Structures are given as structure tokens and as C-alpha cells.
Coordinates of C-alpha atoms in Angstrom, one line a residue:
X72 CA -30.6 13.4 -25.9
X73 CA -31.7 15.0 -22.2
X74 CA -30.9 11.5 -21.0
X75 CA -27.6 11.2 -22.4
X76 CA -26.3 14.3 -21.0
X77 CA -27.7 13.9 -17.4
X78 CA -25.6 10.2 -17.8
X79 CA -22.3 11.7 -18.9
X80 CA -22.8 14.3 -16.5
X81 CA -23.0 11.6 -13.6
X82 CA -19.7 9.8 -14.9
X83 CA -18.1 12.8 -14.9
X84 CA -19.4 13.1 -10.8
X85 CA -18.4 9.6 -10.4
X86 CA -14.9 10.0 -11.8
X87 CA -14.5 12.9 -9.9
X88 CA -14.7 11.3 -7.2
X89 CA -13.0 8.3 -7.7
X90 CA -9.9 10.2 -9.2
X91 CA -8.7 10.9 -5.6
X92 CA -6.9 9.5 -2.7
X93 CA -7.9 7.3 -0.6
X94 CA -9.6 9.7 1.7
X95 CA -9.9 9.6 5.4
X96 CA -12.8 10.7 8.0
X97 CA -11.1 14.4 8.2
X98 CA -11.2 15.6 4.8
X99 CA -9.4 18.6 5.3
X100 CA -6.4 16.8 7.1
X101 CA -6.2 18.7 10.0
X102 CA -6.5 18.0 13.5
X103 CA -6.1 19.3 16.6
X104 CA -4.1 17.6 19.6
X105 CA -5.9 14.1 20.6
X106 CA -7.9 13.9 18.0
X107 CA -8.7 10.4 16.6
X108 CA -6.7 10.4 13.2
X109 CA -7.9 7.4 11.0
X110 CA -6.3 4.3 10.5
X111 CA -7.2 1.5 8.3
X112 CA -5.8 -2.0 7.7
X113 CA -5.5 -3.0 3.8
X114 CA -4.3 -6.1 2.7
X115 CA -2.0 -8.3 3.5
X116 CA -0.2 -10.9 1.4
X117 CA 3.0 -12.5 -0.2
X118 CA 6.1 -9.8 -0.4
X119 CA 7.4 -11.4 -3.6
X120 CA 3.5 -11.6 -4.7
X121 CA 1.9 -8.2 -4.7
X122 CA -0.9 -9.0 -7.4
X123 CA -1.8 -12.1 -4.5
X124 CA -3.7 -10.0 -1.8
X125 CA -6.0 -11.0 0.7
X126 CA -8.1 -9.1 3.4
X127 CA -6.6 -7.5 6.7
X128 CA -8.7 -9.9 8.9
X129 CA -8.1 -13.1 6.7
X130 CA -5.4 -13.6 8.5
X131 CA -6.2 -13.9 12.5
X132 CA -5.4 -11.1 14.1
X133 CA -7.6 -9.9 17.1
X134 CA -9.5 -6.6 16.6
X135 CA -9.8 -3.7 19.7
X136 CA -13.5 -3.5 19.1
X137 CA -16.6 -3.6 16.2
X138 CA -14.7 -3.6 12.8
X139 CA -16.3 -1.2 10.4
X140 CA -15.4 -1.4 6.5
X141 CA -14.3 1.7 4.8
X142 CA -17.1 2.7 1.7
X143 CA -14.4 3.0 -0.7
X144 CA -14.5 4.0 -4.8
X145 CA -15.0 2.6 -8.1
X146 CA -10.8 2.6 -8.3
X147 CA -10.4 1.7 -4.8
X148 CA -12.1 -1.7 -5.4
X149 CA -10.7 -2.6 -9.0
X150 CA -7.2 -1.9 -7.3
X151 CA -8.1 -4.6 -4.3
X152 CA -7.9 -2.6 -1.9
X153 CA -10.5 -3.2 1.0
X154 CA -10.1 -0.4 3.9
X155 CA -11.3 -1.8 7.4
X156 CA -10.7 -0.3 10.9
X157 CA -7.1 -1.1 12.4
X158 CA -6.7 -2.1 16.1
X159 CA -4.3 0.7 16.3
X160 CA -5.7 4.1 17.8
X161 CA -3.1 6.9 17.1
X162 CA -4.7 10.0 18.2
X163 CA -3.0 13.2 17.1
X164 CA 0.2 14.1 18.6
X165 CA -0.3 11.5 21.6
X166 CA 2.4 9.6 22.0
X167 CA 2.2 6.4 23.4
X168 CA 4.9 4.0 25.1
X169 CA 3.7 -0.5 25.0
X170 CA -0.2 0.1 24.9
X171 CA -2.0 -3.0 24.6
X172 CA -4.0 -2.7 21.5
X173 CA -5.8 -6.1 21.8
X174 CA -5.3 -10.0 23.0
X175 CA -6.2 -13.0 21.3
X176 CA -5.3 -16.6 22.0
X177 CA -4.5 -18.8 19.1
X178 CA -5.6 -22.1 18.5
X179 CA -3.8 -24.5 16.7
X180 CA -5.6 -24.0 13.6
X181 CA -4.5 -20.1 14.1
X182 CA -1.1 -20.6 14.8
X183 CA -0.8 -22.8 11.3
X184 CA -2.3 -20.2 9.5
X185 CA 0.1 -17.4 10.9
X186 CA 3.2 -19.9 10.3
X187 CA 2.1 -20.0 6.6
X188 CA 1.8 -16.7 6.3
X189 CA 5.5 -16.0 8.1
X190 CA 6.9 -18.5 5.7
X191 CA 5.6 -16.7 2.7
X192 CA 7.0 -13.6 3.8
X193 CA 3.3 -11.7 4.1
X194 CA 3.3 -8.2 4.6
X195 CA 0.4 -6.2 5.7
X196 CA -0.5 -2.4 4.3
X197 CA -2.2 0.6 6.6
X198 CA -3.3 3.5 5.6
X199 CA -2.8 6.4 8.5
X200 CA -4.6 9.9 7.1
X201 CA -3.9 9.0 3.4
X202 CA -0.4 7.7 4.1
X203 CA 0.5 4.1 3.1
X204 CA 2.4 2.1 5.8
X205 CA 3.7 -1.5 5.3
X206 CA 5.1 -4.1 7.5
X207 CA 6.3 -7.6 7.6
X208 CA 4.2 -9.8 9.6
X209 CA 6.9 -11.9 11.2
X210 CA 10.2 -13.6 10.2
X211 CA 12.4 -17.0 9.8
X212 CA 14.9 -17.9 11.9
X213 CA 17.5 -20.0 9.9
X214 CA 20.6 -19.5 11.3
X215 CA 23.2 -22.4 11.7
X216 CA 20.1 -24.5 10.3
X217 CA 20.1 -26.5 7.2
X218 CA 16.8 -28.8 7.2
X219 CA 13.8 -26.5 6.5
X220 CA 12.3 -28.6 9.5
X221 CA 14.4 -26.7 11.8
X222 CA 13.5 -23.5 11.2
X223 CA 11.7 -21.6 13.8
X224 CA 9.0 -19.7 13.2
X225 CA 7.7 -16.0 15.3
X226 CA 4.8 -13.2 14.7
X227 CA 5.9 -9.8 15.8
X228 CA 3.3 -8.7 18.3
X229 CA 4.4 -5.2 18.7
X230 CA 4.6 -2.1 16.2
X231 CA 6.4 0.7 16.6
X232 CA 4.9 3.9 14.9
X233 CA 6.9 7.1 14.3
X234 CA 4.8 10.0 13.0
X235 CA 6.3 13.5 11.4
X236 CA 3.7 16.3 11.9
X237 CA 4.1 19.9 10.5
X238 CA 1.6 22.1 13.1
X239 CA -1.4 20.7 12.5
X240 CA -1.0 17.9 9.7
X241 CA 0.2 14.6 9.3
X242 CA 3.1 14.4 6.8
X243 CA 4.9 11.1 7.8
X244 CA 4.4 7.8 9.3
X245 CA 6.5 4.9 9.7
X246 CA 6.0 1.5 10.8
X247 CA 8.9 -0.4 13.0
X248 CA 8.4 -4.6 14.1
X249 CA 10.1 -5.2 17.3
X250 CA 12.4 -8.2 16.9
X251 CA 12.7 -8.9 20.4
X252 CA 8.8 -9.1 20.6
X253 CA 7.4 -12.1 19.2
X254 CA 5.3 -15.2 19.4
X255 CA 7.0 -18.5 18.6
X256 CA 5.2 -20.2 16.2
X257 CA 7.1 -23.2 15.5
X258 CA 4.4 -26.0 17.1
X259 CA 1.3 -26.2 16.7
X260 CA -0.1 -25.5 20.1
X261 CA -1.9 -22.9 21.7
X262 CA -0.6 -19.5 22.2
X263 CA -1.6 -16.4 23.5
X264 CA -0.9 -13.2 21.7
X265 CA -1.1 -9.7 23.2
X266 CA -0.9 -7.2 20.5
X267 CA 0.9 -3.9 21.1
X268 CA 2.1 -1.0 19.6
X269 CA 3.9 2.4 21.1
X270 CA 3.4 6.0 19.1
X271 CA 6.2 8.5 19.1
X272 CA 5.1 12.1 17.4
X273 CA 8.1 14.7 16.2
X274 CA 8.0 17.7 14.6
X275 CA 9.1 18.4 10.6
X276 CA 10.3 21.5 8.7
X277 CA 8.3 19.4 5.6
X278 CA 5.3 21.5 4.1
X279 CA 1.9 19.7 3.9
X280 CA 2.0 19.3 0.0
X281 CA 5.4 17.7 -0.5
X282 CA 4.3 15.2 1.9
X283 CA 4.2 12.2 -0.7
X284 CA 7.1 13.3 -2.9
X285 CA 9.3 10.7 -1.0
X286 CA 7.1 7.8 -2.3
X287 CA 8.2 9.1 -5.9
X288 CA 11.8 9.4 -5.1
X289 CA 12.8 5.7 -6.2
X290 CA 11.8 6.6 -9.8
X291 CA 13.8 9.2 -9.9
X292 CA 17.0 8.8 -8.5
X293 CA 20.1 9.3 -10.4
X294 CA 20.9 5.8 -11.9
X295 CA 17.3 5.4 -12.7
X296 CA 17.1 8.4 -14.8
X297 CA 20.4 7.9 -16.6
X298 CA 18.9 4.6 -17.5
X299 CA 15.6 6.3 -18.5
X300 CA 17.8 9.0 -21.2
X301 CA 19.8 6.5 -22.3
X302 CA 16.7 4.6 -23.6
X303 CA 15.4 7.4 -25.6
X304 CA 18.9 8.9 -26.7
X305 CA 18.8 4.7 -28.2
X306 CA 15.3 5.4 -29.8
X307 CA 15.9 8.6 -31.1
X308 CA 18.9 6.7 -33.0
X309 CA 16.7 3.9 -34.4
X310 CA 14.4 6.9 -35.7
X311 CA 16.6 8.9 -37.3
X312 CA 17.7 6.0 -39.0
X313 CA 14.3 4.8 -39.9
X314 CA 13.9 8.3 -41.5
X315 CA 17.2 8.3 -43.6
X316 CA 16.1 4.8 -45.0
X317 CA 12.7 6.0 -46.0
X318 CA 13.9 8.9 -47.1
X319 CA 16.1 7.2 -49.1
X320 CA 13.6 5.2 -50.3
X321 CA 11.0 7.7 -51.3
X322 CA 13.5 10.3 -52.9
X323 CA 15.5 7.7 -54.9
X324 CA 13.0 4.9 -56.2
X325 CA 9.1 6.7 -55.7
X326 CA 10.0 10.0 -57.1
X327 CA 10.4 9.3 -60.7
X328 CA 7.4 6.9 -60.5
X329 CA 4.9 9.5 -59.0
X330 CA 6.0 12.0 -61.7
X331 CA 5.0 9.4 -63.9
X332 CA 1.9 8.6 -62.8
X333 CA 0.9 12.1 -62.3
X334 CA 1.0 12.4 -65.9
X335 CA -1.4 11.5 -69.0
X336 CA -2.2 7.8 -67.4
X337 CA -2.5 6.0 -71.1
X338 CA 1.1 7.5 -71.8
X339 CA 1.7 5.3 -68.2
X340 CA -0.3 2.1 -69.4
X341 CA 2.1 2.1 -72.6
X342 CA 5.5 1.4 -70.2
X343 CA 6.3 -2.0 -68.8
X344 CA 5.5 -2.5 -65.3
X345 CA 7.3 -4.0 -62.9
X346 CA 7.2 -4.3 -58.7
X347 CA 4.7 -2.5 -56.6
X348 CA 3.7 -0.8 -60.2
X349 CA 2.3 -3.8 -61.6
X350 CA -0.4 -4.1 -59.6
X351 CA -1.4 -0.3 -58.7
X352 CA -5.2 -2.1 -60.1
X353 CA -5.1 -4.4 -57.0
X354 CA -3.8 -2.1 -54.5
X355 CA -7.4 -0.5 -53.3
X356 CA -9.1 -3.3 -53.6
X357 CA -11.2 -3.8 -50.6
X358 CA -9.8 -6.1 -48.2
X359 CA -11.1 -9.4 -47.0
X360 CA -13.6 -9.4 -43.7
X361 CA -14.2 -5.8 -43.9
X362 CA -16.8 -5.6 -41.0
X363 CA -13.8 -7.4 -38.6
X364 CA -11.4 -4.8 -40.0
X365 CA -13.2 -2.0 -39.6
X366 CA -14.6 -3.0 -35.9
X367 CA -10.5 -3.2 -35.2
X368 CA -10.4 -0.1 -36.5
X369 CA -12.7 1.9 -34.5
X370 CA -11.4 0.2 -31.5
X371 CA -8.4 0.9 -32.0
X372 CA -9.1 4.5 -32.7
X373 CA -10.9 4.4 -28.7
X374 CA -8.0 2.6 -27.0
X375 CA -6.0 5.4 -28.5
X376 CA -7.8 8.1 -27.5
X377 CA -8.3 6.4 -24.3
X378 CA -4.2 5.9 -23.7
X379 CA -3.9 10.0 -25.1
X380 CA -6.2 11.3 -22.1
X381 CA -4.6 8.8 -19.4
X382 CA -1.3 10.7 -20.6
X383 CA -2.8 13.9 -20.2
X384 CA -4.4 13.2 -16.6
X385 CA -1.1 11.6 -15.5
X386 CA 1.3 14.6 -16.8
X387 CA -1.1 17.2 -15.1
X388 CA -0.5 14.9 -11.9
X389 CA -3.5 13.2 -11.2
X390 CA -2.1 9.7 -10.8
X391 CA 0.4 10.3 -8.0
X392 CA 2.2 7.8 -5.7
X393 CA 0.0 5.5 -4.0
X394 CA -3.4 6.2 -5.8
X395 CA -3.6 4.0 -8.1
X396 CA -7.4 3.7 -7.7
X397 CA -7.8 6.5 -9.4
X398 CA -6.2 5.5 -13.1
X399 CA -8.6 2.7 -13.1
X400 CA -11.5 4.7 -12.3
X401 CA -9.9 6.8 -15.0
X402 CA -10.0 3.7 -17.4
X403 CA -13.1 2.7 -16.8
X404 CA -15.1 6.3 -17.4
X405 CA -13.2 7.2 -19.8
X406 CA -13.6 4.1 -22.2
X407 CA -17.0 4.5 -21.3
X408 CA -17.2 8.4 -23.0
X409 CA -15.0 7.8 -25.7
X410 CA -17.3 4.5 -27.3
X411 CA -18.8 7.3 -29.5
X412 CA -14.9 7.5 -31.6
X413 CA -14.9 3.7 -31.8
X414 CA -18.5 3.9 -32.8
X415 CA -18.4 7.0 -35.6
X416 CA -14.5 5.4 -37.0
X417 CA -15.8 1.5 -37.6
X418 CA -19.5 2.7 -39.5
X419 CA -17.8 5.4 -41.2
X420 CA -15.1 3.3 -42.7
X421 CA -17.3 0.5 -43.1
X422 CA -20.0 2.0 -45.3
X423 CA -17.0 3.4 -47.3
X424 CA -16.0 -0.1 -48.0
X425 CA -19.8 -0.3 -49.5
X426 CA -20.8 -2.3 -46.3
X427 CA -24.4 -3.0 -46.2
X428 CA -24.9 -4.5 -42.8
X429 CA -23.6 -1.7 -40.5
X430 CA -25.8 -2.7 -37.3
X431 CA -24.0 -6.3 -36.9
X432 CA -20.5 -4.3 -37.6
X433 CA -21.6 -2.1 -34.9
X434 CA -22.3 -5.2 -32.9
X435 CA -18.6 -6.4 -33.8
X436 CA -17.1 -3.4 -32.7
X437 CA -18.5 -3.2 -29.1
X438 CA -18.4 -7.1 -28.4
X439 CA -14.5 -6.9 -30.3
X440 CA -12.4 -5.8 -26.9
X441 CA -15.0 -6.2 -24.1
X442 CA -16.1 -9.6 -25.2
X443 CA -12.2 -11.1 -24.7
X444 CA -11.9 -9.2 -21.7
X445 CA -15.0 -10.0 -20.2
X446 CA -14.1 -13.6 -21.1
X447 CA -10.7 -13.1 -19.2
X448 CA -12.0 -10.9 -16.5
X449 CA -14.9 -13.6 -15.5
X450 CA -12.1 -16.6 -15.4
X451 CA -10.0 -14.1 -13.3
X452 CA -12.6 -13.4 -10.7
X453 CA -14.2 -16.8 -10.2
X454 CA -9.8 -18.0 -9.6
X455 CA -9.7 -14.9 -7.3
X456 CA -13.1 -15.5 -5.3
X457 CA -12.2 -19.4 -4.8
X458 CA -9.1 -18.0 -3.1
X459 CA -10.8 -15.5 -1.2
X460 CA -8.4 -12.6 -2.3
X461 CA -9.2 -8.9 -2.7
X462 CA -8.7 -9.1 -6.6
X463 CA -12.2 -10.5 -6.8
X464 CA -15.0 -7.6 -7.3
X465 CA -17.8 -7.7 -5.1
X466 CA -21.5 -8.2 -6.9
X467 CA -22.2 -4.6 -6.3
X468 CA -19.0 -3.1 -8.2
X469 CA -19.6 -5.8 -11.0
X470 CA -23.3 -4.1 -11.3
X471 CA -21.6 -0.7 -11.5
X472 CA -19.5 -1.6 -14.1
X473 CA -22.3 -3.8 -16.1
X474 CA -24.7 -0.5 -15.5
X475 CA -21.8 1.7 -17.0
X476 CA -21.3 -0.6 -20.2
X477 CA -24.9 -0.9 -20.6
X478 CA -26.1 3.3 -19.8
X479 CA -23.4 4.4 -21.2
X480 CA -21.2 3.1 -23.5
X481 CA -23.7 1.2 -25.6
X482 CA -25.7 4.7 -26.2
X483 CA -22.6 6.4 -27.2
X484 CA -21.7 3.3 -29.4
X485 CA -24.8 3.5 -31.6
X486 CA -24.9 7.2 -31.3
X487 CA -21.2 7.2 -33.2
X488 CA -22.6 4.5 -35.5
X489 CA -25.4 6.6 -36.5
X490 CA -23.1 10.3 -37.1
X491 CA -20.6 7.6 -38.8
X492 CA -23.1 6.5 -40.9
X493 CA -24.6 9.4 -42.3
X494 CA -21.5 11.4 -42.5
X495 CA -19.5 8.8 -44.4
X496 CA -17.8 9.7 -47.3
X497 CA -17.3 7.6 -50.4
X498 CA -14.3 6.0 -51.0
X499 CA -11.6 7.5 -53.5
X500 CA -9.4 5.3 -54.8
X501 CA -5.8 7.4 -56.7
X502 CA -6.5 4.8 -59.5
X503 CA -8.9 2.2 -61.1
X504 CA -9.8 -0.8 -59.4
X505 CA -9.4 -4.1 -62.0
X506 CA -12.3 -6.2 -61.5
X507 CA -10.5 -9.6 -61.4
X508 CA -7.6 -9.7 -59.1
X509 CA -4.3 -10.6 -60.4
X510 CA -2.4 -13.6 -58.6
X511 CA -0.2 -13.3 -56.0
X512 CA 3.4 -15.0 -56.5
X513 CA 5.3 -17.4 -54.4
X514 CA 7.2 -15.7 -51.6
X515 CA 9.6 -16.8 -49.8
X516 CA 9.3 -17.9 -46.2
X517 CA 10.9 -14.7 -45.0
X518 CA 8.0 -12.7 -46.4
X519 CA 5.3 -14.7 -44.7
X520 CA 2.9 -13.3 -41.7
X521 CA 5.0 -14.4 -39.2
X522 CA 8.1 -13.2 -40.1
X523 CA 6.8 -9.7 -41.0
X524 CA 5.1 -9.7 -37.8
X525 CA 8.1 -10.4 -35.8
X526 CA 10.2 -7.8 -37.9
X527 CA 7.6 -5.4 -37.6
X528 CA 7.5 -6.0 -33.7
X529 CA 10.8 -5.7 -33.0
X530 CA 12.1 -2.1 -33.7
X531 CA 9.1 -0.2 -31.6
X532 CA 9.7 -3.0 -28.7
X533 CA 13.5 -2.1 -28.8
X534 CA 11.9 1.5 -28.8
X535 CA 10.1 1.0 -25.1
X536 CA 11.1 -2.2 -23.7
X537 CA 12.8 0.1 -20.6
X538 CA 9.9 1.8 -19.5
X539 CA 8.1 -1.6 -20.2
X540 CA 10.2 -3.3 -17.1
X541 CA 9.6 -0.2 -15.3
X542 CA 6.3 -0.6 -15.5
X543 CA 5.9 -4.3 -15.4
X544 CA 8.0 -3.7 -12.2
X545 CA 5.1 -1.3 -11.0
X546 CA 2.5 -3.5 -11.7
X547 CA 3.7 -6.9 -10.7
X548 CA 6.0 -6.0 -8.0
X549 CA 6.8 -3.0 -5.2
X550 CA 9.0 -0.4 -7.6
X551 CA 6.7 2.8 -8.0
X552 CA 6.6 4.5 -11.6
X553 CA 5.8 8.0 -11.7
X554 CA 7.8 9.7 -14.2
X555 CA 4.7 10.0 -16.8
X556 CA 7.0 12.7 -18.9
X557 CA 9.5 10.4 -19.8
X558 CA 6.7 7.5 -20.7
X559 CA 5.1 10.1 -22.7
X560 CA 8.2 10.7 -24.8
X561 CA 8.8 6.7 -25.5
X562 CA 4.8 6.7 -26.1
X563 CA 6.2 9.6 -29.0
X564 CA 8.8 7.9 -30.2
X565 CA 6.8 4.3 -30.2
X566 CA 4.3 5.6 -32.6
X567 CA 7.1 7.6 -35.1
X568 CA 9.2 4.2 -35.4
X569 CA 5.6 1.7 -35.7
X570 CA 5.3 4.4 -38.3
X571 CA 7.6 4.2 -40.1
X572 CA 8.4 0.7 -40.0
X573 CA 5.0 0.3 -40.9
X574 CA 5.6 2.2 -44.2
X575 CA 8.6 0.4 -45.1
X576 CA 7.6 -3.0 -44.9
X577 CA 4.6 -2.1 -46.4
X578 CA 6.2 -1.0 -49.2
X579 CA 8.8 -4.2 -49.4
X580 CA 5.2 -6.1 -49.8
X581 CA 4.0 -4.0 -52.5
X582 CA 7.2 -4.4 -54.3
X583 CA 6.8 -8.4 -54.1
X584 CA 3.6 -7.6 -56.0
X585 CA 1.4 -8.9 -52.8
X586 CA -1.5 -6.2 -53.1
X587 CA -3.2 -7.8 -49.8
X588 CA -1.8 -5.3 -47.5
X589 CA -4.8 -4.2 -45.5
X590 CA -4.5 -6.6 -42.9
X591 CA -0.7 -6.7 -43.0
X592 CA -1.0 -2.7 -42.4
X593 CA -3.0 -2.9 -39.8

């Protein structure tokens, strides 16, 4: 047990310090005039492509001196990011006019690579004290040319920085290419490149602690949030409908019934049956592959709790703008605490259903969503690693992770099995159980799996499917989401309509006198 605690207790370190930003030699941001503030080159990689990311240095750009990697967190490396020393020195309040930060000359293998990488529109990302910059790499010249052959190709070779200060903080940085300075690319032939860069300090009126509001502004500007409302004013609709037909439902055609059934149950036997009445012997039977259906269960139960502390972290503003390292750092700890729930639901629900074999359901339950995402995550990596991009983990962060799962998580599992286990209640059925189970009759094709499923899908997707392309946007392209408030109403609403959706088709299948609705529940 001594062990157990002194492990959570070290997650809990470890997520503390992942869940920040990404941090920067001075750790107190302030500094006093010509200091050496940090700067440090991220990735680099396709503009319409931001899940394809490759290393800084991948691409061949000349470095001032000794390039030193940044040690970076558990989040920091899930999110691909790999911090290295930039060429770029920008000491505080210093400006600088065409300083030469470094001269390479490019060979013709070089100058092929950096065309590619023009063509693809690459950009490249910095980080200056905490402070995301980005950048094109170079550009296209296509004017008054139609054949692709024509096209002529440049590398900007000079960056102009503009920096905000507030006394003695950074609070802004932007990063300008000069279009006028470039390297022609076009042939392949050796080139020489002299990378420069000019610094330009001003003062701002902007407080330290609103510095990375404006990274958040896009989410929020007018049109967005009218979009936003207008999607839950629409889901609010489809609930209170949803309510009015159940409603409906259970005060017109369940009333009369349960008054019957709540009486003398021979007086009940004597009346004809019909519907979802007819097979009220049938309806707690146990269903088919219990141990699979109670292992969905309790992971179910986990990726739930899981998603309700994410919303908590993110509405008490842990997750802000540009650290993202920090919700998978989240993700990963916090699945790793909360295997106890998935543990204590599936053994507790599966002994009810008179399992006997609770150690192979136990089994089922941890293996049930990390086995399909280790499956996926391994054919990921070994795509990743053959292209050389920053989405592959490095042996030592797989360790960590393999370490966690194994330290962790698998303790907590069996631990939750065990309190499930010898806590578990027996189960109560409302009614006798008939020993033999009574046919199910044809249905038509409408009432199949499929269609249900697609019915049953289609309200709670009409429910979120604007905060989905919000986020899809997020994830798979440059929009930033961090109106968590908003999500966490939808997130609301989502589970009222599954509800009750869930409860009306449920009860269509019951009427159709199909008492095999465990799975179709679920």
C-alpha cells in the first residue's frame, strides 16, 4: 500500500510538472537589459500539414555555434515538439539592425532539399521566452507563369524580429521575412547563404499576464461565438423535444402499465400481454459475452471520468493557448490514476452477472482500450520514425509511458478489481427471470443493428458536430480552440440527448418484443 502511494504521489510531481508551459532558462521571466533571453527553434513542416512535423535542423540551415537540445516534458514530447538552440541571439532590449547570424554554403543536394521545402509551403516555429513565433521559410514566384517548370524558387535569408516589452518582461514577439532578401533556388547549383536577422525592442502598456490572450482571440471573435450559441440554442431545441416525446411516452402508454404491475402480480399474469409486456420474463436476462460487456463497461466508466477531469483542468485554465503539452501530460496521468474506476465498475458488474472468472475479465478490461491503441500507436510511430518526423516518440518517452502503464495503472487495475469484487452486490431483477427464452420475431430491416445505430448516432452528432470542426480544426490544422465553457455545455447537452435517445429506442425495441437490449443499450 506504502508503495502505491509514494507512486501516485510521483505522478502527481510528474504531472505537475508537465502541466506547464514550455519553460525557458529564466523561470521567473525577467530580465534585465542585455540579458541573453532564450530562443529555441521547433519544428518545421508543411503549412497545410500541421500533424506532418519534422525537426528545426532537418532542414539545412546553418547553426551560430554548438546546438544544445532543450530537456523538455512528458507533453512536450507526445505533442512533437523538440526545442533546440536557434541561431538567433536576442538579448533583452538590444536592438539590432542586419547582424549576420550565420553562413552556410549549399550544395546541390541542399539547395533541392530547401526547394522542396519552399514548394510545400514549410513553415518553421520558435519559441522566444514562452512565446510561439512562426514563419514561412521562403515563397513561389508564379507570376505571368503557367508551366510549374517556370516557377522560380527563393529562401528568405533574413528575419525581422519586433519585440513588445512591459519594464522588465517579454510580452510580444513577432517574426517578419524580408522579401527583398533571398536566395534563388531555382537550379541546382551551389549557393551561398548568409543568414541574418535585425531586432527592434518597443515599449507596451500590456501587463505581463494578459500577454497570451491574443493567441485566444480567433476563438472568440464575434462571428465565431454567434456560430458557437447558435449551435446550442439548436441542441437545446432537439432536447426539449426529446423530453416532450418521452414524456409523452411515459405519461400516456407506461403509466397505466406500471400501476399495473405494481399490483398483486397473479391478478397481472391473468391479462393478455402484448408489446414490451410480453416478455417482461426475458428482459433481465443476462446478456450474451458478459465478461466483454462488462470490460466495456468499466472502461467506459474511466474514459468518462477521464474526459470529466480534463473539463475541469481546462475550465480552471490549465490548458491555455499554445500548451498543448500539457493536456497530454494530463491524459496520460490521469488515465493512469483513474484505472482503479475501470477496475472496481467491470468486476463489480461482472460478478453480478454471476461471473466466475473475474481475473481474465480483469484482463479484458485493461488490454480492451490500450491493446487497440497500442496496436494503432506502434503502426503510427514505426510510419513516423521511417519519415524522420517529430510525431515519433523517442525510446526513452516510450519507457516512461510503458513504466507508467505497468507501475501504475496495472496496480490500480487489480486494486479496483479486488474492492469490485468483494463489494459487489447481487443482482435484483423487478421481476422473474423465465428459464427458457422466448423467440424473437422477424423485424424488419429498419429495426436491425445498423439502422438503430445510425438513428441512434445521429441526434447527439447533430448535437456537437460545431464544436467538432472546431476542434478537428484545432487539431488537424492552425485555428486555436479555447473556449472550454462552451465545449462543456455541448459535452451537457451531448449526454442529455444520447440519453434520452437512448431510452426511446430502447423502448421501441422492447415494444417489438426483442428482449436483447443489453448490447443495443450500451
Amino acid at each position: 500500500m506504502k508503495k502505491t502511494i509514494v507512486i501516485v504521489a510521483v505522478l502527481v510531481i510528474i504531472s505537475c510538472y508537465g502541466i506547464t508551459e514550455v519553460r525557458s532558462d529564466a523561470s521567473d521571466h525577467r530580465y534585465k537589459e542585455g540579458d541573453p533571453v532564450p530562443l529555441y527553434a521547433n519544428k518545421v513542416g508543411p503549412f497545410h500539414n500541421p500533424s506532418e512535423t519534422y525537426r528545426y535542423f532537418d532542414l539545412p540551415f546553418c547553426s551560430s555555434g554548438h546546438v544544445t537540445e532543450k530537456k523538455e516534458a512528458l507533453g512536450e514530447v507526445l505533442n512533437g515538439d523538440r526545442l533546440v538552440s536557434a541561431p538567433y541571439k536576442l538579448d533583452f532590449k538590444k536592438d539590432k539592425d542586419t547582424e549576420v547570424a550565420c553562413k552556410r554554403k549549399l550544395s546541390k543536394d541542399d539547395v533541392a532539399h530547401f526547394r522542396n521545402a519552399v514548394q510545400k509551403d514549410y513553415y518553421f516555429q520558435m519559441y522566444y521566452d514562452d512565446l510561439p513565433i512562426w514563419g514561412f521559410i521562403g515563397k513561389v514566384e508564379k507570376e505571368g507563369k503557367v508551366d510549374p517548370s517556370e516557377y522560380k524558387y527563393f529562401l528568405f535569408k533574413h528575419i525581422q524580429f519586433e519585440v513588445s516589452y512591459n519594464k522588465d518582461r517579454v510580452i510580444e514577439i513577432m517574426a517578419h521575412m524580408d522579401p527583398q532578401s533571398v536566395v534563388d533556388l531555382t537550379e541546382d547549383k551551389e549557393v551561398e547563404a548568409e543568414f541574418m536577422y535585425t531586432v527592434k525592442w518597443k515599449e507596451t502598456e500590456i501587463p505581463f499576464e494578459k500577454r497570451m490572450e491574443k493567441y485566444s482571440q480567433s476563438s472568440s471573435l464575434p462571428h465565431h461565438l454567434e456560430i458557437h450559441w447558435f449551435s446550442i440554442i439548436n441542441s437545446c431545441v432537439t432536447v426539449l423535444l426529446l423530453t416532450g416525446f418521452l414524456a409523452t411516452i411515459l405519461m400516456r402508454v407506461l403509466k397505466n402499465d406500471f400501476m399495473k404491475y405494481a399490483q398483486d402480480e397473479e391478478a397481472a399474469d391473468d391479462q393478455e400481454e402484448t408489446g414490451w409486456k410480453y416478455i417482461h420474463g426475458d428482459v433481465f436476462r443476462f446478456p450474451k459475452y458478459k465478461s466483454l460487456f462488462a470490460a466495456a463497461l468499466g472502461s467506459g466508466s474511466q474514459l468518462f471520468t477521464l474526459t470529466v477531469f480534463i473539463f475541469m483542468l481546462a475550465l480552471v485554465g490549465v490548458f491555455y493557448p499554445y500548451n498543448r503539452g500539457a493536456l497530454f501530460t494530463a491524459l496520460v496521468v490521469i488515465y493512469a490514476l483513474t484505472s482503479g474506476i475501470a477496475g472496481y465498475t467491470a468486476s463489480s458488474f461482472y460478478c453480478q452477472l454471476e461471473g466466475k472468472n473475474w481475473v481474465r475479465n480483469l484482463l479484458l478490461t485493461g488490454c480492451l482500450f490500450c491493446g487497440p491503441l497500442f496496436l494503432t500507436f506502434c503502426f503510427l510511430n514505426t510510419v513516423a520514425i521511417a519519415y524522420s518526423a517529430t510525431a515519433a516518440l523517442p525510446f526513452g518517452t516510450i519507457v516512461v509511458i510503458v513504466l507508467i502503464w505497468t507501475l501504475v495503472t496495472s496496480p490500480l487495475l487489480v486494486l479496483g478489481g479486488i474492492a469490485g469484487k468483494n463489494s459487489k452486490a447481487e443482482f435484483q431483477a423487478p421481476c422473474r427471470t423465465t428459464k427458457y427464452p422466448r423467440e424473437i420475431p422477424p423485424l424488419p430491416w429498419y429495426r436491425s443493428t445498423l439502422p438503430q445505430m445510425a438513428m441512434a448516432g445521429f441526434l447527439p452528432f447533430s448535437a456537437i458536430y460545431i464544436e467538432l470542426y472546431y476542434i478537428f480544426a484545432s487539431v488537424w490544422g492552425h485555428r486555436i480552440y479555447t473556449i472550454y465553457s462552451i465545449l462543456f455545455i455541448v459535452f451537457i447537452i451531448l449526454l442529455i440527448v444520447t440519453a434520452f435517445i437512448t431510452v426511446a429506442l430502447t423502448y421501441f425495441q422492447l415494444a417489438a418484443e426483442d428482449h436483447e437490449w443489453w448490447w443495443s443499450n450500451w
